[in-house]
Structure formats: structure tokens, C-alpha cells
Short mmCIF file of C-alpha atoms in Angstrom, two decimals:
data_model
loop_
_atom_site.label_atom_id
_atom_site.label_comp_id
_atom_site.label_asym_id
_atom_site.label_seq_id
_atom_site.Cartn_x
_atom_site.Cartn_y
_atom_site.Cartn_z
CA UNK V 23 -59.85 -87.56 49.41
CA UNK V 24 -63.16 -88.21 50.44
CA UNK V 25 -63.86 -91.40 51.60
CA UNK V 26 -66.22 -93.87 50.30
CA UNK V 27 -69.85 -94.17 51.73
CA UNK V 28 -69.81 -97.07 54.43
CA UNK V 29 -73.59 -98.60 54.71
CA UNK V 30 -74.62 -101.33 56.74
CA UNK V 31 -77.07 -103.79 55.27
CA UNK V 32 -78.21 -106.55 57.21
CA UNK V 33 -77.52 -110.35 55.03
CA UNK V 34 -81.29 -110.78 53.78
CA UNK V 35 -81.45 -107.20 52.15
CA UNK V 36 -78.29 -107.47 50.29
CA UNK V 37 -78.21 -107.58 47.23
CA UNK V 38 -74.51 -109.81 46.18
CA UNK V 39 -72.91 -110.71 43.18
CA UNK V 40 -71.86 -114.52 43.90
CA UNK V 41 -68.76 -113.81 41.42
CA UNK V 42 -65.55 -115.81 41.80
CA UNK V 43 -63.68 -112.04 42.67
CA UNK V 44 -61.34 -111.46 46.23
CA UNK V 45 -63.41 -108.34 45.75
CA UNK V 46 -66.57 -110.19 46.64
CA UNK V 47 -65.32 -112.91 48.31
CA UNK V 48 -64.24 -109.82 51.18
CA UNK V 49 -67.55 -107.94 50.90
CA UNK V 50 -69.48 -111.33 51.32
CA UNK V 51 -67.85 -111.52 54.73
CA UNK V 52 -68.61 -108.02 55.53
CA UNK V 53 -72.24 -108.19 55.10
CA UNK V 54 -72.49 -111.31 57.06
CA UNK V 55 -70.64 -110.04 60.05
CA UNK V 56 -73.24 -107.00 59.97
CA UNK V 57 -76.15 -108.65 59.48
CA UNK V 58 -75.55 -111.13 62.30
CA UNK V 59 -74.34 -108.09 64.44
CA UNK V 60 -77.89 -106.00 64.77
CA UNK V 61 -77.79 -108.87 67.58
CA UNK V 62 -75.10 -107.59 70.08
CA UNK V 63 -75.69 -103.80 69.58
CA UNK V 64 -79.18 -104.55 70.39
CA UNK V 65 -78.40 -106.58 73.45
CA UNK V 66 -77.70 -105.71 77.52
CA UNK V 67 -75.96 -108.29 79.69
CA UNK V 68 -76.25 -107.27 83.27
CA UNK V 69 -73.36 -110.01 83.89
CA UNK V 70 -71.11 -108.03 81.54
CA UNK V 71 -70.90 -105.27 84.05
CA UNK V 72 -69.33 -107.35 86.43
CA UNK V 73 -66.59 -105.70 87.97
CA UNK V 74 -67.13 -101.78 87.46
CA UNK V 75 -64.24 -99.33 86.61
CA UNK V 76 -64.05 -96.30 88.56
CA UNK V 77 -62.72 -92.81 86.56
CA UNK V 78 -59.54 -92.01 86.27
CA UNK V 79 -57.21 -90.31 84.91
CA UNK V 80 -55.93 -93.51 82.60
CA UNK V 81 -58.84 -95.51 81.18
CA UNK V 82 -58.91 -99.26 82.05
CA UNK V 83 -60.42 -101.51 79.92
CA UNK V 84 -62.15 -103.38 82.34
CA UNK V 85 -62.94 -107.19 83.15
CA UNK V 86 -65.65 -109.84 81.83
CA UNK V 87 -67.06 -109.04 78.21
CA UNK V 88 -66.73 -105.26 78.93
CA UNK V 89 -63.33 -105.69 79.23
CA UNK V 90 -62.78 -107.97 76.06
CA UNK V 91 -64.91 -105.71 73.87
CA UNK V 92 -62.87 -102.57 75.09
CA UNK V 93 -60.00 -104.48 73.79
CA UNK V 94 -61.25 -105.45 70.25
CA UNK V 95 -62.78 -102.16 69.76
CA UNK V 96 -59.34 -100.31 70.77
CA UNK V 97 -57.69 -103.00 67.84
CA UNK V 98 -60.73 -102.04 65.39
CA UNK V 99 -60.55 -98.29 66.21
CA UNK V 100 -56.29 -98.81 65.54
CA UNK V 101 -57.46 -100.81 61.80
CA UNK V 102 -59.71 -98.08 61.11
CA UNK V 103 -57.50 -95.42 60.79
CA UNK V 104 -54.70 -97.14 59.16
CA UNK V 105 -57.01 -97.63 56.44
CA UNK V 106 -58.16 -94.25 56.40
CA UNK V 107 -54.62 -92.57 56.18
CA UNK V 108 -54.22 -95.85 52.91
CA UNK V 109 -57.05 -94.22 51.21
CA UNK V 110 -55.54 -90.76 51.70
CA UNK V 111 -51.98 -91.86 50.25
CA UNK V 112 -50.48 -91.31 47.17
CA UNK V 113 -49.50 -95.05 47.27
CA UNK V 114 -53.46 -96.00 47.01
CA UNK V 115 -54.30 -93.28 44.60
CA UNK V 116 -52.11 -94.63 42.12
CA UNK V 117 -51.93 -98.45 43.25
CA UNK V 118 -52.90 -101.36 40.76
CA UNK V 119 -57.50 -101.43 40.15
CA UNK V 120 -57.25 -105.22 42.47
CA UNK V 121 -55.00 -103.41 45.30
CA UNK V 122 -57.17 -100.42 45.21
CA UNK V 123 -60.72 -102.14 45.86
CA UNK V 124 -59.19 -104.54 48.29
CA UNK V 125 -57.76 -101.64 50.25
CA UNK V 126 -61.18 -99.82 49.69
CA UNK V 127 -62.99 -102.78 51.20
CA UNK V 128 -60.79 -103.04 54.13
CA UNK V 129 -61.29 -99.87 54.80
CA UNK V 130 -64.86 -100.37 54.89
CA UNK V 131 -64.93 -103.19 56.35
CA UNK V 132 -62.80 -101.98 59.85
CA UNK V 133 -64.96 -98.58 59.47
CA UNK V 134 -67.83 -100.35 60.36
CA UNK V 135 -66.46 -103.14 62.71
CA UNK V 136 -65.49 -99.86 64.52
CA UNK V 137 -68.83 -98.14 64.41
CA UNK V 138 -70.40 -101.63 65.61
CA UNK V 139 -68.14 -102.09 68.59
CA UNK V 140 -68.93 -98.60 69.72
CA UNK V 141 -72.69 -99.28 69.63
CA UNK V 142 -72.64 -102.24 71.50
CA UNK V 143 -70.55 -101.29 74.09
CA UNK V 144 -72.58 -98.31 74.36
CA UNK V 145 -76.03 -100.81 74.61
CA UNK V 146 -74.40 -103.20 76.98
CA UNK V 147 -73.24 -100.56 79.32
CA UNK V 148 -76.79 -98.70 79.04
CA UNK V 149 -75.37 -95.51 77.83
CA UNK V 150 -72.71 -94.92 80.19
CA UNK V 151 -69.81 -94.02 78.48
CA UNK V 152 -66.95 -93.68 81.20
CA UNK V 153 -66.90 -97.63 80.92
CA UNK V 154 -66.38 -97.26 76.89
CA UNK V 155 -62.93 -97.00 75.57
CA UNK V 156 -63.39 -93.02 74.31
CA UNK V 157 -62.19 -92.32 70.88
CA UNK V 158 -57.82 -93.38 70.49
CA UNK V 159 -55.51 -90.82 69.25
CA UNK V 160 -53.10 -91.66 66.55
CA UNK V 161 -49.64 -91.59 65.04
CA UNK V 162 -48.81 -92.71 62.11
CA UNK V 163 -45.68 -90.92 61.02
CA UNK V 164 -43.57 -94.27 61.18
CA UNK V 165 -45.80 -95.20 57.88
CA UNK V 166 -44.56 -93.98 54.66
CA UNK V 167 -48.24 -93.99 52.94
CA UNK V 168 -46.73 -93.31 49.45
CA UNK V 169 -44.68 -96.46 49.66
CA UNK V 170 -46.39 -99.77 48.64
CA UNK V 171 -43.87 -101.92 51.23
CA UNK V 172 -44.62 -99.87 53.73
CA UNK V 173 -48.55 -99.67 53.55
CA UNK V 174 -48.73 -103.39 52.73
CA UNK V 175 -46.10 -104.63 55.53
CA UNK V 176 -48.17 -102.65 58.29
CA UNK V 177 -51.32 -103.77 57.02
CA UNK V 178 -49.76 -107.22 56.93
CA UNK V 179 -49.01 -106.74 60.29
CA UNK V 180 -51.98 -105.41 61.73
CA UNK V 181 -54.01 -108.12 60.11
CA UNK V 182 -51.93 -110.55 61.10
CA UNK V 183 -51.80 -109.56 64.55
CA UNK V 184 -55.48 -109.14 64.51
CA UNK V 185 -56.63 -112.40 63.87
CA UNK V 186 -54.45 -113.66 66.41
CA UNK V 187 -55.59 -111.49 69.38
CA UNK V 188 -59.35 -112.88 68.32
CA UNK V 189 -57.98 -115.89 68.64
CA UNK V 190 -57.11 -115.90 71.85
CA UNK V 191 -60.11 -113.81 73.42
CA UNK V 192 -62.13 -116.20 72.46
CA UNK V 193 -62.08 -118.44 75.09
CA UNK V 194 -62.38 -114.99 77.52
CA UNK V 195 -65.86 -114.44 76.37
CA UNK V 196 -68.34 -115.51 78.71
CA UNK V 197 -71.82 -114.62 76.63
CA UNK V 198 -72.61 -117.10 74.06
CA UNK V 199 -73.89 -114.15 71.51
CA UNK V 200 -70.71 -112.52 71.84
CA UNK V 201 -68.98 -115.28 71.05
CA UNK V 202 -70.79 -115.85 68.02
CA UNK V 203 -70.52 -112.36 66.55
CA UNK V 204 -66.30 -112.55 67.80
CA UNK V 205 -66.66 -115.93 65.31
CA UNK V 206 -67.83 -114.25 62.44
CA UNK V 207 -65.54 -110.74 62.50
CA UNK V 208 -62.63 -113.05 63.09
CA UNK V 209 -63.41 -114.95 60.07
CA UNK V 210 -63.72 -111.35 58.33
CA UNK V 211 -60.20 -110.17 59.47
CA UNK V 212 -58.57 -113.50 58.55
CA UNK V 213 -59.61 -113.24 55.31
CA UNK V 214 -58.52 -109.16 55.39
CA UNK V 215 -55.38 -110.91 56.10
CA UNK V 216 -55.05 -113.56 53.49
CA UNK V 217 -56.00 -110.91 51.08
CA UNK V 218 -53.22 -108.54 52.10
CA UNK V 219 -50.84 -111.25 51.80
CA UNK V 220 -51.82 -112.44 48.78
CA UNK V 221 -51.01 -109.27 47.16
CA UNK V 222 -47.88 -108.48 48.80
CA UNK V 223 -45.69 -111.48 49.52
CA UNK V 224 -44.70 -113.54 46.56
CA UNK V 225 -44.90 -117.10 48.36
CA UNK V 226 -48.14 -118.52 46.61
CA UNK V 227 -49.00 -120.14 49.98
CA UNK V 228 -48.28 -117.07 52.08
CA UNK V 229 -52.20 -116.22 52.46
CA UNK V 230 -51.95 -119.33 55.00
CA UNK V 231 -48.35 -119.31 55.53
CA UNK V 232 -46.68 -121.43 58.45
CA UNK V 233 -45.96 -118.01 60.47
CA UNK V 234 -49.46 -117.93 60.90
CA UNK V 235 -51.16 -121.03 60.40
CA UNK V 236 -49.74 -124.42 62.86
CA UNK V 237 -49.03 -127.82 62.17
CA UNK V 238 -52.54 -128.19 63.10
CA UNK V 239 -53.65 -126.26 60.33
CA UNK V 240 -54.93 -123.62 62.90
CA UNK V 241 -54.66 -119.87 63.04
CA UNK V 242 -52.20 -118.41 65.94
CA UNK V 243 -54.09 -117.11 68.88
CA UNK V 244 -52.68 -114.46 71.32
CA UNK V 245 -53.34 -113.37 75.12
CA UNK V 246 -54.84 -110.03 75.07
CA UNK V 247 -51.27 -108.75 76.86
CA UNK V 248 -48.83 -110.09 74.19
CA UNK V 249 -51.32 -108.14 71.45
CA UNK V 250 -51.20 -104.80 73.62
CA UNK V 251 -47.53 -104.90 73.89
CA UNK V 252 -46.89 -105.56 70.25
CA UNK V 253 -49.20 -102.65 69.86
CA UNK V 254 -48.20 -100.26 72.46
CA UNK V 255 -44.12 -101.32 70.32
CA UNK V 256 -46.03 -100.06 66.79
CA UNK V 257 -46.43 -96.30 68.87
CA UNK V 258 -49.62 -95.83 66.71
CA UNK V 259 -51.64 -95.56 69.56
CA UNK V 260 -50.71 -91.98 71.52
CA UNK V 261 -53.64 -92.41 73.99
CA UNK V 262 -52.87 -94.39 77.16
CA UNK V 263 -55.05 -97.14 78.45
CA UNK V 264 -54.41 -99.98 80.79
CA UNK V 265 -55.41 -103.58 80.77
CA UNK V 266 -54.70 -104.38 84.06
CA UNK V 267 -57.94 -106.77 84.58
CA UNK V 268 -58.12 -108.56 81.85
CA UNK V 269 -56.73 -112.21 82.02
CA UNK V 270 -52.73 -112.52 81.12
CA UNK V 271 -53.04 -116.13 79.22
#
């Protein structure tokens, strides 16, 4: 099918509906993260550079915020094309009109978180792109994308797993900006995954469920190597990168 046009808007220009939808109450979140985002793909942190990766034949993601934004745009680059293979199922074509624009949006949504990471990498390493992740490879063939379980589950788990690994790079990132902008997409993706679970587990207090959320009333944060294993397990990614400077906890 062909995919819906994915425009980035910065907060001031956009014009919202303040409805009480999910629909809205997603592409809200969206805009924000966008507007607020012009920011970091404008920006150029010498310090970011800190510990240069030499070529090779397996890309490393690096150390400092290089390293941490190689790692969230490798998990945004894995979101967006789940989503893309959704929209081209024959589960979303003939899906409920509320799972069909929250899919849509999601879709969107990781489309440009993509795009964004891409740009700023791209600004903060002044254009030279064998310290950018390159573009993953993909297989999805474990996802039955005419099944409803099977879409929603893995997008349950991506989300889920998403949140968590912003979580805990957090307290990796050493540039105040980018920890602003890593504030506001997280905020994005956990409601991406409150959304998804909303829809597809019947618990009415699954969207903050105790697998997720702590005594504390606090999301789950993961170490960037607990997030890459549970990835590398998923074998959606077929391109091979390493991690190897990038703290462990």
C-alpha cells in the first residue's frame, strides 16, 4: 500500500484538535517531540566525538552521546519498519477504524523519530557518516502480519522494550539538550505503548500494568546491553553491530 505522508511541523505551526481522542492524544506527543527536536539536528557537540571509531568490517556504536544515539536510532530504525510491514498487512487493512489510526500514527510517529535520529547524528558528527549507524537490514518472517495477536504482541513488545531502554540511557547522556529531547520521545513511546496495550490486553489497567510500571509507580529502565540482547533474541535485525563501548549498567 502506499504509505501515508509523514510531515514534520514544528509545535507553534500546528494546527491540533484538543479532542478527548487516543488518536490525538498520540499525535499531540508527536508534534511536540518534533518541534522541540529542530534543536538537536541543528546542534554539534565537539565532546560527543569523544572516543572515535575506526572502520571496520562490523560497525560499533561508539561511546559518549555518539554512542547512545547510535543505539536509539538502531531501536527507532527496528520500530520503523515493524510499522511499515503493519501498514502493509492484511491484519491492518481490515483491522477495527481505532486500531487502524493508532497503528497509522505509530507508524508515523517512529518514521520520523527515525528520520530525526539520522539527521542529528549526521549534524553532530559533521557529516561523517562512518561514525553513523548505516541503514539496518531486516527480518521479519517470525511476524504473521495478517494475525492481530501477532502484530499486537510484537508491537507490545517492542514498545515495551522501548521505553525501557530510554529509561536507562538516560542517565548515559552527558549533553543537557540531548537529554531533554531523550525526555520528550520517551514520553512519546510510552504512550505508543500504553496505546498498544490498551487495545490488545483485556486487563483495564494493563496500559500501566505492574510488568512495566514499579511499586514506585515508575517505568522499568534497561542497560543498553540487556535491550541489545533481547533484540539481537527477536532476529529482526540481520545486520551486525557491536556495542562494545557503551556502558554495561
Amino acid at each position: 500500500m502506499k504509505k501515508p505522508i509523514v510531515k514534520v511541523q514544528a509545535v507553534e505551526d500546528a494546527q491540533v484538535d484538543f479532542t478527548n481522542s487516543r488518536r490525538n492524544f498520540l499525535k499531540i506527543g508527536s508534534l511536540a517531540v518534533v518541534g522541540s527536536g529542530l534543536l538537536m539536528a541543528c546542534s554539534s557537540d565537539d565532546d560527543m566525538m569523544n572516543t572515535p571509531m575506526k572502520p571496520g568490517p562490523v560497525f560499533d556504536l561508539g561511546s559518549g552521546d555518539l554512542g547512545i544515539l547510535n543505539y536509539a536510532y538502531a531501536l527507532e530504525q527496528l520500530e520503523a519498519a515493524f510499522y511499515t510491514n503493519v501498514l502493509d498487512g492484511s491484519y491492518w487493512a481490515g483491522a477495527s477504524a481505532e486500531e487502524r489510526l493508532i497503528l497509522e500514527d505509530l507508524y508515523k510517529h517512529e518514521v520520523i523519530h527515525r528520520d530525526f535520529f539520522k539527521a542529528a547524528l549526521m549534524a553532530a558528527a559533521n557529516g561523517n557518516a562512518d561514525v553513523v549507524l548505516p541503514d539496518l537490514e531486516f527480518d521479519f518472517s517470525s511476524v504473521d502480519f495478517s494475525s492481530r495477536d501477532s502484530v499486537l504482541g510484537t508491537a507490545r513488545v517492542l514498545e515495551d522494550t522501548g521505553v525501557a531502554a530510554y529509561n536507562g540511557a538516560g542517565k548515559l547522556i552527558q549533553t543537557p539538550d540531548y537529554l531533554v529531547i531523550a525526555g520528550k520521545i520517551v514520553s512519546v513511546e510510552a504512550r505508543h505503548a500504553a496505546a498498544i496495550r490498551s487495545i490488545y490486553l483485556e486487563d483495564p489497567k494493563a496500559f500501566a500494568g505492574d510488568d512495566v510500571v514499579d511499586g514506585n509507580g515508575l517505568d522499568l529502565a534497561l542497560a543498553p546491553p540487556a535491550v541489545l540482547s533481547a533484540v539481537k533474541d527477536t532476529g529482526f535485525i540481520t545486520t551486525e553491530f557491536t556495542a562494545n563501548q557503551l556502558p554495561t549498567s
